[in-house]
């Protein structure tokens, strides 16, 4: 077994450290966040930190780190108040990954990366045409982590669009029917297949 | 395609709504958090909301919802200042899931669920013997989401223990070599296998 102390981590090469710490939390969800600026310039960013925050009302969040590529995303959300979350499937992994490149705010990752801007139900923010599972959200709150300036962006679910067959009789989603992928570290995209479904646990 | 509005979500049956909103963020990491109370009573809780918050210093967080089962976890962290994160592998899914049952604070989920309490490098909080990838963390900060009272618990990585072969030459982890699983919704455990590894994206 390998033992890596906090002092070891501080002394690591920067890229090695980023790879390590981005890997040690386990597998991450793969989503694209779509936004639009006040001047109507659209933006699309791959985000692996989307989290469930509450079911009633339905709140979802994601993290924005100071100076990181998704900063255009949070700027747009502050300006226009809406964003979309779009699941990534195995059919468009390369295009989704390409949105992590550091494009200037004056170009749209939709056009640059070959993904389709889609407007649905008069919602202000753009969805990804290639994605089968889409969520429209309104901006609720920014929660600051004082320790390192990271911001949790909180949104309320305004609506969900998904294929009929993915929605199961008990309300859960069979993500494998949409070929959803998950992410390991910063660069590895993975296929997922169910092993088991377990009943509600009681003591 | 199915369209579900925020009004639809509010009117859903409670269990159906919880299944839906816990599924729509995509696949989630599968971890067990080990803690100990001031009176030395240990606790173990399955958590699907572990997130990377920063690499230098290395910060990791997880969410604690008011009234939810992991509340003993946050109480212990407040009392003693330390916690462990332990990856869940396919070999002990049932035992890990069983920690989600609502046990009283006076019993330990380690003993109740058949998982081994392990103490390493004089660290105060217990690790899971069955887990191959383990992180010891010190409590840094609680960040409150005002909208619904959910708390983000932030920890600093004190050390990492993992098998030599899982650690790759660039610092990333090959989680498939440890048979790590991921979670969909509240009850489905999944096998994960790499599709592709993509280079750092440039415009």
Short mmCIF file of C-alpha atoms in Angstrom, two decimals:
data_model
loop_
_atom_site.label_atom_id
_atom_site.label_comp_id
_atom_site.label_asym_id
_atom_site.label_seq_id
_atom_site.Cartn_x
_atom_site.Cartn_y
_atom_site.Cartn_z
CA UNK A 1 0.00 0.00 0.00
CA UNK A 2 1.07 3.55 -0.74
CA UNK A 3 0.85 6.22 2.01
CA UNK A 4 0.68 9.87 0.89
CA UNK A 5 0.75 12.50 3.66
CA UNK A 6 -0.48 16.11 3.47
CA UNK A 7 3.19 17.21 3.38
CA UNK A 8 3.80 14.83 0.43
CA UNK A 9 0.74 16.34 -1.33
CA UNK A 10 2.05 19.90 -0.87
CA UNK A 11 5.40 18.94 -2.38
CA UNK A 12 4.00 17.11 -5.41
CA UNK A 13 4.36 18.41 -8.95
CA UNK A 14 1.28 20.58 -9.65
CA UNK A 15 -0.24 18.45 -12.45
CA UNK A 16 0.40 15.21 -10.52
CA UNK A 17 -1.33 16.72 -7.45
CA UNK A 18 -4.34 17.92 -9.48
CA UNK A 19 -4.72 14.46 -11.04
CA UNK A 20 -4.48 12.78 -7.64
CA UNK A 21 -6.92 14.99 -5.71
CA UNK A 22 -9.42 15.06 -8.59
CA UNK A 23 -9.39 11.24 -8.54
CA UNK A 24 -9.65 10.40 -4.85
CA UNK A 25 -13.33 11.27 -4.37
CA UNK A 26 -14.41 8.41 -6.67
CA UNK A 27 -16.56 8.45 -9.82
CA UNK A 28 -18.31 11.71 -10.74
CA UNK A 29 -21.43 12.59 -12.72
CA UNK A 30 -20.89 13.89 -16.28
CA UNK A 31 -22.96 16.96 -17.13
CA UNK A 32 -22.87 20.00 -19.41
CA UNK A 33 -24.11 23.34 -18.05
CA UNK A 34 -25.67 25.67 -20.62
CA UNK A 35 -25.97 29.42 -20.00
CA UNK A 36 -26.45 32.70 -21.85
CA UNK A 37 -24.99 36.15 -21.10
CA UNK A 38 -27.02 39.37 -20.99
CA UNK A 39 -25.72 40.10 -24.54
CA UNK A 40 -27.12 36.71 -25.69
CA UNK A 41 -23.69 35.05 -26.06
CA UNK A 42 -24.15 31.39 -25.08
CA UNK A 43 -21.74 29.20 -23.11
CA UNK A 44 -21.42 25.49 -22.45
CA UNK A 45 -19.17 23.89 -19.81
CA UNK A 46 -18.53 20.33 -18.71
CA UNK A 47 -18.95 20.04 -14.93
CA UNK A 48 -18.29 16.97 -12.79
CA UNK A 49 -19.48 18.48 -9.50
CA UNK A 50 -23.27 18.54 -9.92
CA UNK A 51 -24.92 17.55 -6.61
CA UNK A 52 -28.41 16.90 -5.26
CA UNK A 53 -29.24 19.37 -2.47
CA UNK A 54 -32.90 18.73 -1.70
CA UNK A 55 -36.04 17.17 -3.18
CA UNK A 56 -38.88 19.44 -1.94
CA UNK A 57 -38.30 22.03 -3.26
CA UNK A 58 -35.96 20.36 -5.74
CA UNK A 59 -32.53 22.01 -5.49
CA UNK A 60 -29.37 21.10 -7.40
CA UNK A 61 -25.93 22.69 -7.12
CA UNK A 62 -22.49 22.73 -8.71
CA UNK A 63 -19.13 24.18 -7.70
CA UNK A 64 -17.32 27.07 -9.36
CA UNK A 65 -13.67 27.49 -8.48
CA UNK A 66 -12.03 30.94 -8.69
CA UNK A 67 -10.16 31.35 -11.96
CA UNK A 68 -11.26 28.01 -13.37
CA UNK A 69 -12.66 27.58 -16.89
CA UNK A 70 -16.34 27.43 -15.83
CA UNK A 71 -16.15 31.06 -14.59
CA UNK A 72 -18.09 32.24 -17.68
CA UNK A 73 -20.86 29.92 -16.52
CA UNK A 74 -21.25 31.63 -13.15
CA UNK A 75 -20.95 35.10 -14.72
CA UNK A 76 -23.80 34.28 -17.10
CA UNK A 77 -25.94 32.85 -14.31
CA UNK A 78 -25.44 36.03 -12.28
CA UNK A 79 -26.45 38.12 -15.30
CA UNK A 80 -29.49 36.22 -16.53
CA UNK A 81 -30.64 34.01 -13.64
CA UNK A 82 -31.03 30.66 -15.43
CA UNK A 83 -28.99 27.60 -16.41
CA UNK A 84 -29.48 24.12 -17.82
CA UNK A 85 -27.97 20.77 -16.83
CA UNK A 86 -27.63 18.21 -19.63
CA UNK A 87 -26.45 14.62 -19.10
CA UNK A 88 -23.50 13.38 -21.16
CA UNK A 89 -23.95 10.09 -23.03
CA UNK A 90 -21.33 7.85 -24.59
CA UNK A 91 -22.26 9.17 -28.08
CA UNK A 92 -20.76 12.66 -27.53
CA UNK A 93 -17.93 12.32 -25.01
CA UNK A 94 -15.29 14.03 -27.23
CA UNK A 95 -17.50 17.07 -27.92
CA UNK A 96 -18.39 17.38 -24.22
CA UNK A 97 -14.73 17.13 -23.12
CA UNK A 98 -13.73 19.80 -25.65
CA UNK A 99 -15.91 22.36 -23.78
CA UNK A 100 -13.26 22.30 -21.01
CA UNK A 101 -10.84 24.18 -23.30
CA UNK A 102 -10.21 27.79 -22.31
CA UNK A 103 -12.28 29.60 -24.98
CA UNK A 104 -12.76 33.37 -24.75
CA UNK A 105 -16.18 34.52 -23.53
CA UNK A 106 -16.94 35.95 -26.99
CA UNK A 107 -17.29 32.51 -28.61
CA UNK A 108 -19.81 29.78 -27.87
CA UNK A 109 -18.63 26.29 -26.94
CA UNK A 110 -21.78 24.97 -28.65
CA UNK A 111 -20.47 26.00 -32.09
CA UNK A 112 -16.78 25.39 -31.27
CA UNK A 113 -17.37 21.84 -30.00
CA UNK A 114 -20.08 20.65 -32.40
CA UNK A 115 -23.00 20.53 -29.99
CA UNK A 116 -26.49 21.79 -30.82
CA UNK A 117 -28.00 24.80 -29.01
CA UNK A 118 -31.64 23.99 -28.27
CA UNK A 119 -34.36 26.22 -26.81
CA UNK A 120 -37.30 24.53 -25.12
CA UNK A 121 -40.50 25.71 -23.39
CA UNK A 122 -39.51 29.40 -23.67
CA UNK A 123 -36.63 28.82 -21.26
CA UNK A 124 -33.97 31.55 -21.36
CA UNK A 125 -30.90 29.25 -21.14
CA UNK A 126 -29.85 26.86 -23.93
CA UNK A 127 -30.09 23.07 -23.72
CA UNK A 128 -27.87 20.53 -25.50
CA UNK A 129 -29.75 18.95 -28.41
CA UNK A 130 -27.69 15.73 -28.19
CA UNK A 131 -28.58 15.17 -24.51
CA UNK A 132 -31.60 13.04 -23.62
CA UNK A 133 -31.88 14.06 -19.94
CA UNK A 134 -32.17 17.84 -19.45
CA UNK A 135 -32.97 20.07 -16.49
CA UNK A 136 -33.92 23.76 -16.57
CA UNK A 137 -32.98 25.62 -13.36
CA UNK A 138 -33.41 29.09 -11.88
CA UNK A 139 -30.60 30.66 -9.83
CA UNK A 140 -31.34 30.62 -6.08
CA UNK A 141 -28.17 31.30 -4.09
CA UNK A 142 -24.38 31.34 -4.07
CA UNK A 143 -22.79 29.74 -1.02
CA UNK A 144 -19.13 30.68 -0.43
CA UNK A 145 -16.60 28.27 1.05
CA UNK A 146 -14.53 30.71 3.08
CA UNK A 147 -11.47 28.47 3.27
CA UNK A 148 -10.58 28.65 -0.43
CA UNK A 149 -13.07 30.93 -2.21
CA UNK A 150 -14.92 28.14 -4.00
CA UNK A 151 -18.59 28.93 -4.65
CA UNK A 152 -21.51 26.50 -4.59
CA UNK A 153 -24.12 27.68 -7.10
CA UNK A 154 -27.62 26.57 -6.06
CA UNK A 155 -30.48 26.25 -8.56
CA UNK A 156 -34.16 25.31 -8.29
CA UNK A 157 -35.44 22.73 -10.77
CA UNK A 158 -37.96 24.46 -13.06
CA UNK A 159 -38.54 21.45 -15.30
CA UNK A 160 -37.08 18.12 -16.38
CA UNK A 161 -37.20 16.58 -19.86
CA UNK A 162 -36.30 12.92 -20.40
CA UNK A 163 -37.20 9.87 -22.49
CA UNK A 164 -40.32 8.03 -21.29
CA UNK A 165 -38.49 4.71 -20.97
CA UNK A 166 -35.76 6.15 -18.68
CA UNK A 167 -38.37 7.15 -16.05
CA UNK A 168 -39.14 4.10 -13.91
CA UNK A 169 -42.49 3.35 -12.18
CA UNK A 170 -41.08 4.43 -8.76
CA UNK A 171 -39.73 7.78 -10.04
CA UNK A 172 -36.08 6.74 -10.30
CA UNK A 173 -34.21 6.96 -13.62
CA UNK A 174 -32.55 4.06 -15.40
CA UNK A 175 -29.50 6.05 -16.54
CA UNK A 176 -28.07 3.03 -18.35
CA UNK A 177 -30.94 3.24 -20.91
CA UNK A 178 -29.64 6.71 -21.87
CA UNK A 179 -26.01 5.51 -22.02
CA UNK A 180 -24.98 8.05 -19.38
CA UNK A 181 -21.26 8.04 -18.62
CA UNK A 182 -19.35 8.95 -15.46
CA UNK A 183 -15.96 10.61 -15.03
CA UNK A 184 -12.82 9.50 -13.16
CA UNK A 185 -10.24 12.18 -12.42
CA UNK A 186 -10.00 14.86 -15.10
CA UNK A 187 -9.81 12.82 -18.27
CA UNK A 188 -11.33 9.33 -18.06
CA UNK A 189 -14.88 8.65 -19.30
CA UNK A 190 -16.54 5.44 -18.23
CA UNK A 191 -19.35 3.10 -19.17
CA UNK A 192 -21.69 2.17 -16.33
CA UNK A 193 -23.83 -0.94 -15.91
CA UNK A 194 -26.09 -1.93 -13.00
CA UNK A 195 -24.92 -4.63 -10.57
CA UNK A 196 -27.76 -4.62 -8.04
CA UNK A 197 -30.69 -2.61 -6.70
CA UNK A 198 -31.11 -2.86 -2.93
CA UNK A 199 -34.23 -2.31 -0.80
CA UNK A 200 -34.60 0.57 1.69
CA UNK A 201 -32.32 -0.41 4.60
CA UNK A 202 -33.79 -0.96 8.08
CA UNK A 203 -31.87 -1.75 11.29
CA UNK B 1 -40.23 12.64 -24.23
CA UNK B 2 -41.62 13.27 -20.75
CA UNK B 3 -41.90 16.86 -19.44
CA UNK B 4 -42.05 17.31 -15.65
CA UNK B 5 -42.61 20.87 -14.37
CA UNK B 6 -41.78 22.28 -10.93
CA UNK B 7 -45.54 22.21 -10.16
CA UNK B 8 -45.65 18.52 -11.16
CA UNK B 9 -42.66 17.86 -8.86
CA UNK B 10 -44.38 19.55 -5.89
CA UNK B 11 -47.48 17.41 -6.39
CA UNK B 12 -45.68 14.09 -6.72
CA UNK B 13 -45.92 11.33 -4.13
CA UNK B 14 -43.06 11.88 -1.65
CA UNK B 15 -41.13 8.66 -2.35
CA UNK B 16 -41.54 9.07 -6.13
CA UNK B 17 -40.21 12.65 -5.88
CA UNK B 18 -37.21 11.61 -3.75
CA UNK B 19 -36.34 8.85 -6.24
CA UNK B 20 -36.64 11.27 -9.17
CA UNK B 21 -34.61 14.16 -7.77
CA UNK B 22 -31.93 11.84 -6.36
CA UNK B 23 -31.55 10.36 -9.86
CA UNK B 24 -31.45 13.42 -12.11
CA UNK B 25 -27.94 14.61 -11.24
CA UNK B 26 -26.39 11.49 -12.84
CA UNK B 27 -24.04 8.88 -11.36
CA UNK B 28 -22.61 9.52 -7.90
CA UNK B 29 -19.45 8.40 -6.07
CA UNK B 30 -19.89 5.63 -3.48
CA UNK B 31 -18.11 6.28 -0.18
CA UNK B 32 -18.36 5.42 3.50
CA UNK B 33 -17.60 8.11 6.08
CA UNK B 34 -16.13 6.88 9.36
CA UNK B 35 -16.29 8.97 12.54
CA UNK B 36 -16.05 8.64 16.31
CA UNK B 37 -17.92 10.54 19.03
CA UNK B 38 -16.28 12.15 22.07
CA UNK B 39 -17.39 9.07 24.08
CA UNK B 40 -15.54 6.81 21.56
CA UNK B 41 -18.74 5.45 19.96
CA UNK B 42 -17.95 4.92 16.26
CA UNK B 43 -20.24 5.60 13.30
CA UNK B 44 -20.19 4.67 9.63
CA UNK B 45 -22.43 6.21 6.94
CA UNK B 46 -22.76 5.71 3.20
CA UNK B 47 -22.58 9.09 1.42
CA UNK B 48 -23.04 9.75 -2.30
CA UNK B 49 -22.27 13.48 -2.15
CA UNK B 50 -18.49 13.54 -1.66
CA UNK B 51 -16.97 16.33 -3.79
CA UNK B 52 -13.54 17.69 -4.68
CA UNK B 53 -13.18 21.31 -3.50
CA UNK B 54 -9.53 22.15 -4.13
CA UNK B 55 -6.16 20.52 -4.73
CA UNK B 56 -3.69 22.85 -2.97
CA UNK B 57 -4.45 22.62 -0.11
CA UNK B 58 -6.40 19.44 -0.80
CA UNK B 59 -9.99 19.95 0.36
CA UNK B 60 -12.89 17.52 0.08
CA UNK B 61 -16.51 18.04 1.15
CA UNK B 62 -19.81 16.22 1.60
CA UNK B 63 -23.37 17.34 2.28
CA UNK B 64 -25.35 16.78 5.45
CA UNK B 65 -29.09 17.34 5.22
CA UNK B 66 -31.07 18.32 8.33
CA UNK B 67 -32.78 15.32 9.87
CA UNK B 68 -31.17 12.83 7.50
CA UNK B 69 -29.49 9.62 8.64
CA UNK B 70 -25.89 10.95 8.34
CA UNK B 71 -26.59 13.48 11.13
CA UNK B 72 -24.58 11.35 13.60
CA UNK B 73 -21.65 11.78 11.23
CA UNK B 74 -21.70 15.57 11.43
CA UNK B 75 -22.27 15.49 15.21
CA UNK B 76 -19.18 13.31 15.63
CA UNK B 77 -17.09 15.52 13.34
CA UNK B 78 -18.09 18.59 15.38
CA UNK B 79 -17.11 16.75 18.58
CA UNK B 80 -13.80 15.24 17.57
CA UNK B 81 -12.62 17.11 14.46
CA UNK B 82 -11.74 14.17 12.17
CA UNK B 83 -13.35 11.85 9.63
CA UNK B 84 -12.39 9.21 7.08
CA UNK B 85 -13.59 8.64 3.51
CA UNK B 86 -13.45 5.03 2.29
CA UNK B 87 -14.24 3.96 -1.28
CA UNK B 88 -16.90 1.27 -1.76
CA UNK B 89 -15.96 -1.69 -3.97
CA UNK B 90 -18.20 -4.30 -5.57
CA UNK B 91 -17.17 -6.85 -2.91
CA UNK B 92 -19.08 -5.13 -0.04
CA UNK B 93 -22.04 -3.27 -1.58
CA UNK B 94 -24.67 -4.91 0.69
CA UNK B 95 -22.77 -4.08 3.89
CA UNK B 96 -22.17 -0.49 2.75
CA UNK B 97 -25.85 0.02 1.82
CA UNK B 98 -26.96 -1.33 5.20
CA UNK B 99 -25.21 1.61 6.94
CA UNK B 100 -28.03 3.82 5.56
CA UNK B 101 -30.48 2.23 8.04
CA UNK B 102 -31.57 4.49 10.88
CA UNK B 103 -29.53 3.01 13.76
CA UNK B 104 -29.49 4.77 17.15
CA UNK B 105 -26.32 6.71 17.93
CA UNK B 106 -25.46 4.22 20.68
CA UNK B 107 -24.62 1.40 18.24
CA UNK B 108 -21.87 1.27 15.63
CA UNK B 109 -22.73 0.61 11.99
CA UNK B 110 -19.34 -1.14 11.70
CA UNK B 111 -20.52 -3.99 13.94
CA UNK B 112 -24.17 -3.90 12.78
CA UNK B 113 -23.27 -4.09 9.08
CA UNK B 114 -20.28 -6.46 9.18
CA UNK B 115 -17.55 -3.99 8.28
CA UNK B 116 -14.17 -3.86 10.02
CA UNK B 117 -13.12 -0.86 12.13
CA UNK B 118 -9.48 -0.12 11.35
CA UNK B 119 -7.14 2.40 12.99
CA UNK B 120 -4.16 3.62 10.96
CA UNK B 121 -1.23 6.01 11.56
CA UNK B 122 -2.60 7.11 14.97
CA UNK B 123 -5.58 8.76 13.26
CA UNK B 124 -8.51 9.45 15.61
CA UNK B 125 -11.31 8.41 13.21
CA UNK B 126 -11.89 4.79 12.09
CA UNK B 127 -11.24 3.50 8.55
CA UNK B 128 -13.04 0.62 6.82
CA UNK B 129 -10.79 -2.43 6.67
CA UNK B 130 -12.49 -3.75 3.52
CA UNK B 131 -11.82 -0.52 1.57
CA UNK B 132 -8.65 -0.22 -0.51
CA UNK B 133 -8.74 3.57 -1.05
CA UNK B 134 -8.90 5.54 2.20
CA UNK B 135 -8.57 9.22 3.10
CA UNK B 136 -8.03 10.71 6.56
CA UNK B 137 -9.39 14.27 6.89
CA UNK B 138 -9.46 17.04 9.47
CA UNK B 139 -12.55 19.24 9.85
CA UNK B 140 -12.08 22.71 8.35
CA UNK B 141 -15.44 24.46 7.93
CA UNK B 142 -19.20 24.07 7.71
CA UNK B 143 -20.82 26.03 4.90
CA UNK B 144 -24.59 26.55 5.26
CA UNK B 145 -26.94 26.67 2.28
CA UNK B 146 -29.41 29.26 3.54
CA UNK B 147 -32.22 28.22 1.19
CA UNK B 148 -32.85 24.83 2.79
CA UNK B 149 -30.51 24.39 5.76
CA UNK B 150 -28.24 21.83 4.08
CA UNK B 151 -24.65 21.95 5.34
CA UNK B 152 -21.48 21.36 3.30
CA UNK B 153 -18.84 19.83 5.59
CA UNK B 154 -15.32 20.70 4.40
CA UNK B 155 -12.27 18.63 5.33
CA UNK B 156 -8.56 18.90 4.62
CA UNK B 157 -6.83 15.75 3.38
CA UNK B 158 -4.36 14.63 6.06
CA UNK B 159 -3.29 11.45 4.27
CA UNK B 160 -4.28 8.98 1.56
CA UNK B 161 -3.76 5.21 1.59
CA UNK B 162 -4.20 3.17 -1.59
CA UNK B 163 -2.84 0.14 -3.45
CA UNK B 164 0.38 0.85 -5.39
CA UNK B 165 -1.10 -0.38 -8.67
CA UNK B 166 -4.12 1.98 -8.49
CA UNK B 167 -1.84 5.06 -8.46
CA UNK B 168 -0.88 5.87 -12.07
CA UNK B 169 2.39 7.54 -13.20
CA UNK B 170 0.64 10.93 -13.69
CA UNK B 171 -0.98 10.94 -10.23
CA UNK B 172 -4.46 9.89 -11.33
CA UNK B 173 -6.10 6.76 -9.91
CA UNK B 174 -7.31 3.79 -11.94
CA UNK B 175 -10.47 3.22 -9.90
CA UNK B 176 -11.43 0.19 -12.02
CA UNK B 177 -8.43 -1.72 -10.58
CA UNK B 178 -10.02 -1.36 -7.13
CA UNK B 179 -13.49 -2.39 -8.41
CA UNK B 180 -14.95 0.93 -7.25
CA UNK B 181 -18.71 1.21 -7.83
CA UNK B 182 -20.92 4.24 -8.42
CA UNK B 183 -24.51 4.91 -7.32
CA UNK B 184 -27.62 5.84 -9.31
CA UNK B 185 -30.53 7.30 -7.36
CA UNK B 186 -30.87 5.89 -3.85
CA UNK B 187 -30.61 2.17 -4.43
CA UNK B 188 -28.74 1.13 -7.58
CA UNK B 189 -25.07 0.13 -7.45
CA UNK B 190 -23.13 0.00 -10.70
CA UNK B 191 -20.03 -1.48 -12.23
CA UNK B 192 -17.80 1.01 -14.06
CA UNK B 193 -15.37 0.38 -16.92
CA UNK B 194 -13.23 2.88 -18.84
CA UNK B 195 -14.27 3.90 -22.38
CA UNK B 196 -11.63 6.52 -23.20
CA UNK B 197 -9.04 8.85 -21.69
CA UNK B 198 -8.87 12.24 -23.42
CA UNK B 199 -5.99 14.74 -23.57
CA UNK B 200 -6.12 18.19 -21.92
CA UNK B 201 -8.47 20.22 -24.16
CA UNK B 202 -7.19 23.33 -25.99
CA UNK B 203 -9.25 25.73 -28.14
#
